[in-house]
Structures are given as structure tokens and as C-alpha cells.
Coordinates of C-alpha atoms in Angstrom, one line a residue:
M170 CA -38.8 -51.2 -9.4
F171 CA -38.1 -48.3 -7.1
A172 CA -35.1 -46.0 -7.4
T173 CA -32.4 -47.0 -5.0
R174 CA -30.0 -44.6 -3.3
S175 CA -27.3 -45.3 -5.7
L176 CA -29.4 -44.4 -8.7
R177 CA -30.6 -41.2 -7.0
M178 CA -27.0 -39.9 -6.8
F179 CA -26.8 -39.9 -10.6
R180 CA -30.0 -38.0 -11.2
A181 CA -29.8 -34.3 -12.3
T182 CA -30.5 -31.9 -9.5
P183 CA -33.0 -29.1 -10.0
R184 CA -30.2 -26.6 -9.8
M185 CA -28.4 -28.3 -12.7
M186 CA -31.6 -28.3 -14.8
R187 CA -32.0 -24.5 -14.7
P188 CA -30.5 -22.4 -17.5
V189 CA -27.1 -20.8 -16.9
P190 CA -27.6 -17.1 -15.8
K191 CA -26.0 -14.4 -17.9
E192 CA -22.8 -13.1 -16.6
E193 CA -22.7 -9.4 -15.4
Q194 CA -19.3 -8.9 -17.1
A195 CA -20.3 -10.3 -20.4
A196 CA -20.3 -6.9 -22.3
H197 CA -18.2 -7.3 -25.4
T198 CA -18.5 -4.1 -27.3
V199 CA -17.7 -0.5 -26.4
S200 CA -21.3 0.6 -26.6
Q201 CA -22.4 -2.2 -24.3
R202 CA -19.8 -1.2 -21.8
L203 CA -20.9 2.4 -21.9
R204 CA -24.5 1.4 -21.3
R205 CA -23.3 -0.5 -18.1
L206 CA -21.8 2.8 -16.8
K207 CA -25.4 4.0 -16.2
Q208 CA -25.7 1.3 -13.5
I209 CA -23.0 2.9 -11.3
P210 CA -24.5 4.4 -8.2
P211 CA -24.4 8.2 -8.3
E212 CA -22.8 8.2 -4.8
L213 CA -19.6 6.7 -6.3
I214 CA -19.1 9.4 -9.0
P215 CA -17.4 11.9 -6.6
L216 CA -15.1 9.1 -5.4
G217 CA -14.2 8.3 -9.0
V218 CA -13.4 12.0 -9.7
V219 CA -11.2 12.3 -6.6
V220 CA -9.3 9.0 -7.4
A221 CA -8.8 10.1 -11.0
F222 CA -7.5 13.4 -9.9
A223 CA -5.1 11.8 -7.4
V224 CA -3.7 9.4 -10.0
S225 CA -3.3 12.1 -12.6
A226 CA -1.5 14.4 -10.0
A227 CA 0.8 11.5 -9.0
I228 CA 1.7 10.8 -12.7
Y229 CA 2.3 14.5 -13.3
S230 CA 4.4 14.9 -10.2
S231 CA 6.5 11.9 -10.9
S232 CA 7.1 12.7 -14.6
R233 CA 7.9 16.3 -13.7
H234 CA 10.4 15.2 -11.1
L235 CA 12.1 12.9 -13.6
I236 CA 12.3 15.6 -16.2
V237 CA 13.2 18.7 -14.1
D238 CA 15.6 17.2 -11.5
K239 CA 19.1 17.2 -13.0
N240 CA 20.7 15.4 -10.0
I241 CA 18.8 12.1 -10.6
R242 CA 20.6 9.4 -12.5
L243 CA 18.3 7.8 -15.0
K244 CA 21.1 5.9 -16.9
R245 CA 24.2 4.1 -15.8
Q246 CA 27.4 6.2 -16.4
N247 CA 31.0 5.1 -16.5
R248 CA 30.4 1.3 -16.7
A249 CA 34.1 0.6 -16.9
A250 CA 34.7 2.2 -13.5
D251 CA 31.6 0.4 -12.1
A252 CA 32.9 -3.0 -13.3
H253 CA 36.4 -2.3 -11.9
G254 CA 34.9 -1.1 -8.6
E255 CA 33.0 -4.4 -8.1
H256 CA 36.2 -6.4 -8.2
G257 CA 37.8 -4.1 -5.6
E258 CA 34.9 -4.5 -3.2
E259 CA 35.3 -8.3 -3.0
E260 CA 38.5 -7.9 -0.9
H261 CA 36.7 -6.2 2.0

């Protein structure tokens, strides 16, 4: 008996019969992740340095602004007056 069209649909395809390829992001340990850093193209290293410097400068600038500037309000003050002021604004 020859295979009919309906039976061919349930046959495993050649793609399904191949082994599953290893994932590129399958590194689990720190040493395996460090070995994968060698695969980064050398052209991207200056870009990484510039981006790292920009992020660190932004963090430094933001934290310095929060620490040095005395006019900035980091905490709510006088909550009783704020609660009283909310009721007064409803009339407008």
C-alpha cells in the first residue's frame, strides 16, 4: 500500500529529525560568560568604553545634584498643611 497524502502529513520532517542546536546564550557559569567576552568584535570595545563613561558620568552628576542642592525637596514636608490645602482647592 502506498502512503496517501493524509499519512504524509503526520510523517516527521527532516528539520524535526535534526538535533536541536545549542543556544548562544546558554552560558551558566561566570567563567563561561567571561570566555564569551572574547567573541566581542574589537571594534565595539571603544563604543563600550564611551557608553560606560557616559552612564557613570550621568550617575555621578545626578547623585551629586541630589546631595549638594539644598533647594530640592526630597521628602514631603508639613503634611498637615498639604492635606488642608487639598480641601481648599476643591472649591475653585
